Structure formats: structure tokens, C-alpha cells
């Protein structure tokens, strides 16, 4: 029997020109421009589907964020859709989050955003229609919550 081949491969270093490109700051929209066609006119606007559910187009290959109910539970879905016989139908690619899961996801976003900043990717921050002082209070509250989570995590590790 022939010896087994080692299937793990070592990653090759990127060429110097490519590495210097990575150091340039990018925005999220610049990154998404590389992966999709021009955005639809309804991008970011609330729309309604055939069942009356609110949804928002997020660009590229009929991707949507949808607020719906299933068996009495509110769900937020991020999913790709496809067209068949003149109807837009949900595809297999996507995820549906309960409100509790969505809340956890939103609480993690500041940490994710920080990691993206470390990679020189800058996201545009939404304005939720609150005054700057309320925004600062909310940001402080989020920071305090994240510090509590980190402290609790450290205590759990001990």
C-alpha cells in the first residue's frame, strides 16, 4: 500500500505588491463593490414581500434581510433569493435568527467592527436618529456591557 500523502499545505506569502495593497484603508462599500454588480435602486429601503413581510435589499444576487414570523416567533432572516416563474423565492443559502439571537449578534458587532478596523476596513456607522449626546450614552453603555462580558468570560476561564 502506498504511503499516505500529507494533505495539509503551507500558505505561501503574498507578493510584496499585494501586501502593500492590504495596508491601504478600505471601506466596506469598496469591498462589496468588488463582489457584486451595481446596487439596485431599492437598496436599503423597506419593501414588502407577497406575504406582507418587511424586507430590505442588501445587494448582490437578490440578497435580503427579512422580518417575518414562523410558528408565532419573530425571525430576522439574511438570505439569498432566486426568481422562478416570475416569483421571487427564498433560497437555501441564508440564516434566520430569533430576536434573542439577533440581540446577541448586535451586541457582538462592536467587537467585530474593532477587528475589521485592525484590518484597515472601515464601516460606515448608521445614524439611528438620536442626538449626539444620546449616541454617546448608548456607545458608553455598549462599551460597559462589553467590558462586563469580557470580565465575566475571564472569570469563567479561571
mmCIF file of N, CA and C in Angstrom, residues 23-120:
data_model
loop_
_atom_site.group_PDB
_atom_site.id
_atom_site.type_symbol
_atom_site.label_atom_id
_atom_site.label_comp_id
_atom_site.label_asym_id
_atom_site.label_seq_id
_atom_site.Cartn_x
_atom_site.Cartn_y
_atom_site.Cartn_z
ATOM 1 N N UNK A 23 -2.324 47.229 3.188
ATOM 2 C CA UNK A 23 -2.115 48.254 4.190
ATOM 3 C C UNK A 23 -2.976 49.481 3.948
ATOM 4 N N UNK A 24 -3.481 49.659 2.721
ATOM 5 C CA UNK A 24 -4.347 50.798 2.436
ATOM 6 C C UNK A 24 -5.700 50.574 3.088
ATOM 7 N N UNK A 25 -6.239 51.638 3.707
ATOM 8 C CA UNK A 25 -7.541 51.519 4.346
ATOM 9 C C UNK A 25 -8.616 51.359 3.289
ATOM 10 N N UNK A 26 -9.577 50.485 3.603
ATOM 11 C CA UNK A 26 -10.689 50.247 2.706
ATOM 12 C C UNK A 26 -11.974 50.492 3.474
ATOM 13 N N UNK A 27 -13.007 50.790 2.753
ATOM 14 C CA UNK A 27 -14.325 50.879 3.371
ATOM 15 C C UNK A 27 -15.103 49.640 2.987
ATOM 16 N N UNK A 28 -16.147 49.360 3.748
ATOM 17 C CA UNK A 28 -16.958 48.180 3.458
ATOM 18 C C UNK A 28 -17.570 48.270 2.070
ATOM 19 N N UNK A 29 -17.984 49.468 1.648
ATOM 20 C CA UNK A 29 -18.600 49.594 0.329
ATOM 21 C C UNK A 29 -17.587 49.321 -0.773
ATOM 22 N N UNK A 30 -16.329 49.695 -0.551
ATOM 23 C CA UNK A 30 -15.304 49.399 -1.550
ATOM 24 C C UNK A 30 -15.105 47.895 -1.666
ATOM 25 N N UNK A 31 -15.135 47.186 -0.526
ATOM 26 C CA UNK A 31 -15.001 45.734 -0.554
ATOM 27 C C UNK A 31 -16.178 45.094 -1.272
ATOM 28 N N UNK A 32 -17.411 45.572 -1.004
ATOM 29 C CA UNK A 32 -18.575 44.959 -1.632
ATOM 30 C C UNK A 32 -18.635 45.272 -3.121
ATOM 31 N N UNK A 33 -18.071 46.419 -3.547
ATOM 32 C CA UNK A 33 -18.070 46.759 -4.963
ATOM 33 C C UNK A 33 -17.317 45.714 -5.786
ATOM 34 N N UNK A 34 -16.333 45.060 -5.179
ATOM 35 C CA UNK A 34 -15.538 44.061 -5.888
ATOM 36 C C UNK A 34 -16.353 42.807 -6.174
ATOM 37 N N UNK A 35 -17.417 42.565 -5.355
ATOM 38 C CA UNK A 35 -18.096 41.278 -5.405
ATOM 39 C C UNK A 35 -19.458 41.299 -6.069
ATOM 40 N N UNK A 36 -19.993 42.450 -6.411
ATOM 41 C CA UNK A 36 -21.335 42.459 -6.965
ATOM 42 C C UNK A 36 -21.484 43.489 -8.056
ATOM 43 N N UNK A 37 -22.646 43.428 -8.687
ATOM 44 C CA UNK A 37 -22.960 44.390 -9.738
ATOM 45 C C UNK A 37 -23.409 45.690 -9.088
ATOM 46 N N UNK A 38 -23.854 46.623 -9.913
ATOM 47 C CA UNK A 38 -24.303 47.900 -9.374
ATOM 48 C C UNK A 38 -25.510 47.663 -8.475
ATOM 49 N N UNK A 39 -25.622 48.429 -7.375
ATOM 50 C CA UNK A 39 -26.698 48.181 -6.421
ATOM 51 C C UNK A 39 -28.058 48.550 -6.991
ATOM 52 N N UNK A 40 -29.113 47.805 -6.592
ATOM 53 C CA UNK A 40 -30.448 48.129 -7.068
ATOM 54 C C UNK A 40 -30.915 49.457 -6.468
ATOM 55 N N UNK A 41 -31.901 50.083 -7.131
ATOM 56 C CA UNK A 41 -32.409 51.377 -6.676
ATOM 57 C C UNK A 41 -33.038 51.264 -5.291
ATOM 58 N N UNK A 42 -33.577 50.090 -4.919
ATOM 59 C CA UNK A 42 -34.248 49.912 -3.637
ATOM 60 C C UNK A 42 -33.305 49.525 -2.508
ATOM 61 N N UNK A 43 -32.022 49.531 -2.758
ATOM 62 C CA UNK A 43 -31.043 49.119 -1.759
ATOM 63 C C UNK A 43 -31.231 49.922 -0.476
ATOM 64 N N UNK A 44 -31.475 49.227 0.639
ATOM 65 C CA UNK A 44 -31.605 49.868 1.936
ATOM 66 C C UNK A 44 -32.975 50.436 2.248
ATOM 67 N N UNK A 45 -33.935 50.344 1.327
ATOM 68 C CA UNK A 45 -35.285 50.857 1.567
ATOM 69 C C UNK A 45 -36.190 49.706 1.992
ATOM 70 N N UNK A 46 -37.099 49.998 2.927
ATOM 71 C CA UNK A 46 -38.046 48.978 3.361
ATOM 72 C C UNK A 46 -39.034 48.682 2.248
ATOM 73 N N UNK A 47 -39.214 47.396 1.975
ATOM 74 C CA UNK A 47 -40.168 46.921 0.966
ATOM 75 C C UNK A 47 -41.044 45.853 1.613
ATOM 76 N N UNK A 48 -42.081 45.395 0.919
ATOM 77 C CA UNK A 48 -42.949 44.325 1.415
ATOM 78 C C UNK A 48 -42.970 43.186 0.411
ATOM 79 N N UNK A 49 -42.911 41.948 0.918
ATOM 80 C CA UNK A 49 -42.997 40.799 0.027
ATOM 81 C C UNK A 49 -44.460 40.401 -0.172
ATOM 82 N N UNK A 50 -44.698 39.308 -0.905
ATOM 83 C CA UNK A 50 -46.065 38.863 -1.218
ATOM 84 C C UNK A 50 -46.859 38.497 0.035
ATOM 85 N N UNK A 51 -46.166 38.149 1.115
ATOM 86 C CA UNK A 51 -46.843 37.772 2.357
ATOM 87 C C UNK A 51 -46.986 38.945 3.321
ATOM 88 N N UNK A 52 -46.543 40.138 2.901
ATOM 89 C CA UNK A 52 -46.655 41.324 3.745
ATOM 90 C C UNK A 52 -45.503 41.523 4.712
ATOM 91 N N UNK A 53 -44.450 40.694 4.594
ATOM 92 C CA UNK A 53 -43.282 40.830 5.458
ATOM 93 C C UNK A 53 -42.400 41.981 4.984
ATOM 94 N N UNK A 54 -41.857 42.723 5.935
ATOM 95 C CA UNK A 54 -40.906 43.785 5.599
ATOM 96 C C UNK A 54 -39.574 43.165 5.221
ATOM 97 N N UNK A 55 -38.936 43.735 4.197
ATOM 98 C CA UNK A 55 -37.596 43.284 3.834
ATOM 99 C C UNK A 55 -36.800 44.450 3.269
ATOM 100 N N UNK A 56 -35.490 44.268 3.262
ATOM 101 C CA UNK A 56 -34.560 45.264 2.744
ATOM 102 C C UNK A 56 -33.575 44.560 1.832
ATOM 103 N N UNK A 57 -33.391 45.091 0.632
ATOM 104 C CA UNK A 57 -32.395 44.552 -0.291
ATOM 105 C C UNK A 57 -31.021 44.970 0.216
ATOM 106 N N UNK A 58 -30.077 44.047 0.212
ATOM 107 C CA UNK A 58 -28.716 44.392 0.631
ATOM 108 C C UNK A 58 -27.717 44.178 -0.496
ATOM 109 N N UNK A 59 -28.215 44.008 -1.701
ATOM 110 C CA UNK A 59 -27.349 43.984 -2.873
ATOM 111 C C UNK A 59 -26.790 42.618 -3.203
ATOM 112 N N UNK A 60 -26.398 42.492 -4.441
ATOM 113 C CA UNK A 60 -25.746 41.279 -4.920
ATOM 114 C C UNK A 60 -26.626 40.051 -4.860
ATOM 115 N N UNK A 61 -26.899 39.447 -5.977
ATOM 116 C CA UNK A 61 -27.605 38.161 -6.088
ATOM 117 C C UNK A 61 -28.893 38.084 -5.269
ATOM 118 N N UNK A 62 -29.717 39.116 -5.310
ATOM 119 C CA UNK A 62 -31.001 39.108 -4.623
ATOM 120 C C UNK A 62 -30.866 38.769 -3.129
ATOM 121 N N UNK A 63 -29.980 39.418 -2.453
ATOM 122 C CA UNK A 63 -29.822 39.209 -1.012
ATOM 123 C C UNK A 63 -30.737 40.161 -0.261
ATOM 124 N N UNK A 64 -31.381 39.618 0.785
ATOM 125 C CA UNK A 64 -32.348 40.392 1.558
ATOM 126 C C UNK A 64 -32.197 40.130 3.049
ATOM 127 N N UNK A 65 -32.620 41.139 3.804
ATOM 128 C CA UNK A 65 -32.867 40.973 5.236
ATOM 129 C C UNK A 65 -34.376 41.079 5.382
ATOM 130 N N UNK A 66 -34.983 40.057 5.988
ATOM 131 C CA UNK A 66 -36.437 39.987 6.081
ATOM 132 C C UNK A 66 -36.861 39.829 7.532
ATOM 133 N N UNK A 67 -37.916 40.540 7.911
ATOM 134 C CA UNK A 67 -38.539 40.379 9.222
ATOM 135 C C UNK A 67 -39.828 39.606 8.999
ATOM 136 N N UNK A 68 -39.940 38.420 9.620
ATOM 137 C CA UNK A 68 -41.119 37.574 9.392
ATOM 138 C C UNK A 68 -41.480 36.846 10.681
ATOM 139 N N UNK A 69 -42.570 36.075 10.611
ATOM 140 C CA UNK A 69 -42.983 35.228 11.720
ATOM 141 C C UNK A 69 -43.103 33.796 11.234
ATOM 142 N N UNK A 70 -42.701 32.862 12.110
ATOM 143 C CA UNK A 70 -42.847 31.444 11.811
ATOM 144 C C UNK A 70 -43.260 30.755 13.105
ATOM 145 N N UNK A 71 -44.388 30.102 13.093
ATOM 146 C CA UNK A 71 -44.936 29.430 14.274
ATOM 147 C C UNK A 71 -44.983 30.363 15.481
ATOM 148 N N UNK A 72 -45.374 31.612 15.227
ATOM 149 C CA UNK A 72 -45.532 32.581 16.311
ATOM 150 C C UNK A 72 -44.254 33.247 16.772
ATOM 151 N N UNK A 73 -43.133 32.906 16.168
ATOM 152 C CA UNK A 73 -41.853 33.506 16.554
ATOM 153 C C UNK A 73 -41.415 34.520 15.514
ATOM 154 N N UNK A 74 -40.963 35.683 15.973
ATOM 155 C CA UNK A 74 -40.402 36.685 15.066
ATOM 156 C C UNK A 74 -39.004 36.256 14.658
ATOM 157 N N UNK A 75 -38.715 36.377 13.377
ATOM 158 C CA UNK A 75 -37.412 35.989 12.850
ATOM 159 C C UNK A 75 -36.853 37.093 11.970
ATOM 160 N N UNK A 76 -35.545 37.263 12.015
ATOM 161 C CA UNK A 76 -34.841 38.139 11.089
ATOM 162 C C UNK A 76 -33.972 37.219 10.245
ATOM 163 N N UNK A 77 -34.210 37.238 8.941
ATOM 164 C CA UNK A 77 -33.503 36.342 8.030
ATOM 165 C C UNK A 77 -32.588 37.141 7.119
ATOM 166 N N UNK A 78 -31.421 36.608 6.890
ATOM 167 C CA UNK A 78 -30.496 37.129 5.886
ATOM 168 C C UNK A 78 -30.339 35.994 4.896
ATOM 169 N N UNK A 79 -30.817 36.200 3.681
ATOM 170 C CA UNK A 79 -30.934 35.075 2.765
ATOM 171 C C UNK A 79 -30.789 35.525 1.320
ATOM 172 N N UNK A 80 -30.329 34.601 0.488
ATOM 173 C CA UNK A 80 -30.333 34.808 -0.963
ATOM 174 C C UNK A 80 -31.667 34.307 -1.504
ATOM 175 N N UNK A 81 -32.166 34.999 -2.502
ATOM 176 C CA UNK A 81 -33.420 34.639 -3.154
ATOM 177 C C UNK A 81 -33.134 34.323 -4.619
ATOM 178 N N UNK A 82 -34.075 33.664 -5.259
ATOM 179 C CA UNK A 82 -33.956 33.382 -6.689
ATOM 180 C C UNK A 82 -35.309 33.619 -7.334
ATOM 181 N N UNK A 83 -35.307 33.782 -8.640
ATOM 182 C CA UNK A 83 -36.553 34.009 -9.370
ATOM 183 C C UNK A 83 -36.921 32.761 -10.162
ATOM 184 N N UNK A 84 -38.210 32.395 -10.062
ATOM 185 C CA UNK A 84 -38.709 31.240 -10.801
ATOM 186 C C UNK A 84 -40.165 31.520 -11.167
ATOM 187 N N UNK A 85 -40.482 31.384 -12.450
ATOM 188 C CA UNK A 85 -41.848 31.610 -12.953
ATOM 189 C C UNK A 85 -42.387 32.982 -12.521
ATOM 190 N N UNK A 86 -41.523 33.992 -12.550
ATOM 191 C CA UNK A 86 -41.944 35.353 -12.214
ATOM 192 C C UNK A 86 -42.083 35.629 -10.726
ATOM 193 N N UNK A 87 -41.752 34.655 -9.882
ATOM 194 C CA UNK A 87 -41.836 34.838 -8.427
ATOM 195 C C UNK A 87 -40.437 34.860 -7.824
ATOM 196 N N UNK A 88 -40.273 35.639 -6.783
ATOM 197 C CA UNK A 88 -39.017 35.658 -6.034
ATOM 198 C C UNK A 88 -39.184 34.731 -4.840
ATOM 199 N N UNK A 89 -38.337 33.707 -4.760
ATOM 200 C CA UNK A 89 -38.451 32.674 -3.729
ATOM 201 C C UNK A 89 -37.177 32.611 -2.894
ATOM 202 N N UNK A 90 -37.309 32.234 -1.593
ATOM 203 C CA UNK A 90 -36.116 32.121 -0.746
ATOM 204 C C UNK A 90 -35.268 30.924 -1.152
ATOM 205 N N UNK A 91 -33.958 31.134 -1.166
ATOM 206 C CA UNK A 91 -33.031 30.055 -1.487
ATOM 207 C C UNK A 91 -32.554 29.336 -0.237
ATOM 208 N N UNK A 92 -31.690 28.366 -0.428
ATOM 209 C CA UNK A 92 -31.148 27.599 0.696
ATOM 210 C C UNK A 92 -30.083 28.370 1.463
ATOM 211 N N UNK A 93 -29.382 29.274 0.763
ATOM 212 C CA UNK A 93 -28.274 29.993 1.393
ATOM 213 C C UNK A 93 -28.808 31.127 2.249
ATOM 214 N N UNK A 94 -28.597 31.028 3.536
ATOM 215 C CA UNK A 94 -29.030 32.087 4.418
ATOM 216 C C UNK A 94 -29.205 31.586 5.834
ATOM 217 N N UNK A 95 -29.618 32.493 6.694
ATOM 218 C CA UNK A 95 -29.807 32.163 8.099
ATOM 219 C C UNK A 95 -30.987 32.957 8.625
ATOM 220 N N UNK A 96 -31.740 32.352 9.532
ATOM 221 C CA UNK A 96 -32.830 33.022 10.223
ATOM 222 C C UNK A 96 -32.469 33.079 11.696
ATOM 223 N N UNK A 97 -32.563 34.271 12.275
ATOM 224 C CA UNK A 97 -32.215 34.475 13.673
ATOM 225 C C UNK A 97 -33.457 34.812 14.484
ATOM 226 N N UNK A 98 -33.577 34.204 15.670
ATOM 227 C CA UNK A 98 -34.630 34.621 16.586
ATOM 228 C C UNK A 98 -34.253 36.014 17.107
ATOM 229 N N UNK A 99 -35.193 36.671 17.766
ATOM 230 C CA UNK A 99 -34.906 38.004 18.299
ATOM 231 C C UNK A 99 -33.789 37.923 19.340
ATOM 232 N N UNK A 100 -33.756 36.872 20.129
ATOM 233 C CA UNK A 100 -32.687 36.700 21.123
ATOM 234 C C UNK A 100 -31.324 36.546 20.432
ATOM 235 N N UNK A 101 -31.287 35.768 19.365
ATOM 236 C CA UNK A 101 -30.035 35.599 18.620
ATOM 237 C C UNK A 101 -29.617 36.897 17.938
ATOM 238 N N UNK A 102 -30.587 37.643 17.418
ATOM 239 C CA UNK A 102 -30.295 38.932 16.806
ATOM 240 C C UNK A 102 -29.716 39.890 17.842
ATOM 241 N N UNK A 103 -30.285 39.907 19.027
ATOM 242 C CA UNK A 103 -29.787 40.774 20.104
ATOM 243 C C UNK A 103 -28.341 40.426 20.441
ATOM 244 N N UNK A 104 -28.025 39.139 20.515
ATOM 245 C CA UNK A 104 -26.651 38.708 20.796
ATOM 246 C C UNK A 104 -25.726 39.121 19.654
ATOM 247 N N UNK A 105 -26.179 38.945 18.418
ATOM 248 C CA UNK A 105 -25.395 39.338 17.248
ATOM 249 C C UNK A 105 -25.082 40.828 17.301
ATOM 250 N N UNK A 106 -26.097 41.648 17.594
ATOM 251 C CA UNK A 106 -25.891 43.090 17.657
ATOM 252 C C UNK A 106 -24.923 43.473 18.775
ATOM 253 N N UNK A 107 -24.947 42.748 19.887
ATOM 254 C CA UNK A 107 -24.026 43.062 20.992
ATOM 255 C C UNK A 107 -22.581 42.715 20.633
ATOM 256 N N UNK A 108 -22.397 41.800 19.694
ATOM 257 C CA UNK A 108 -21.054 41.396 19.275
ATOM 258 C C UNK A 108 -20.488 42.332 18.203
ATOM 259 N N UNK A 109 -21.345 43.054 17.515
ATOM 260 C CA UNK A 109 -20.902 43.897 16.397
ATOM 261 C C UNK A 109 -19.781 44.879 16.750
ATOM 262 N N UNK A 110 -19.791 45.537 17.916
ATOM 263 C CA UNK A 110 -18.667 46.437 18.211
ATOM 264 C C UNK A 110 -17.317 45.705 18.218
ATOM 265 N N UNK A 111 -17.299 44.479 18.723
ATOM 266 C CA UNK A 111 -16.055 43.706 18.720
ATOM 267 C C UNK A 111 -15.643 43.351 17.295
ATOM 268 N N UNK A 112 -16.614 42.967 16.483
ATOM 269 C CA UNK A 112 -16.346 42.643 15.085
ATOM 270 C C UNK A 112 -15.822 43.867 14.348
ATOM 271 N N UNK A 113 -16.462 45.002 14.601
ATOM 272 C CA UNK A 113 -16.035 46.237 13.956
ATOM 273 C C UNK A 113 -14.596 46.588 14.348
ATOM 274 N N UNK A 114 -14.255 46.351 15.597
ATOM 275 C CA UNK A 114 -12.886 46.604 16.055
ATOM 276 C C UNK A 114 -11.889 45.716 15.316
ATOM 277 N N UNK A 115 -12.228 44.451 15.141
ATOM 278 C CA UNK A 115 -11.347 43.529 14.414
ATOM 279 C C UNK A 115 -11.196 43.959 12.956
ATOM 280 N N UNK A 116 -12.286 44.434 12.365
ATOM 281 C CA UNK A 116 -12.211 44.916 10.986
ATOM 282 C C UNK A 116 -11.323 46.156 10.903
ATOM 283 N N UNK A 117 -11.431 47.046 11.897
ATOM 284 C CA UNK A 117 -10.561 48.234 11.923
ATOM 285 C C UNK A 117 -9.100 47.815 11.985
ATOM 286 N N UNK A 118 -8.815 46.745 12.744
ATOM 287 C CA UNK A 118 -7.439 46.229 12.819
ATOM 288 C C UNK A 118 -6.942 45.806 11.437
ATOM 289 N N UNK A 119 -7.867 45.432 10.564
ATOM 290 C CA UNK A 119 -7.523 45.033 9.200
ATOM 291 C C UNK A 119 -7.683 46.199 8.222
ATOM 292 N N UNK A 120 -7.803 47.406 8.765
ATOM 293 C CA UNK A 120 -7.944 48.636 7.976
ATOM 294 C C UNK A 120 -9.205 48.649 7.126
#
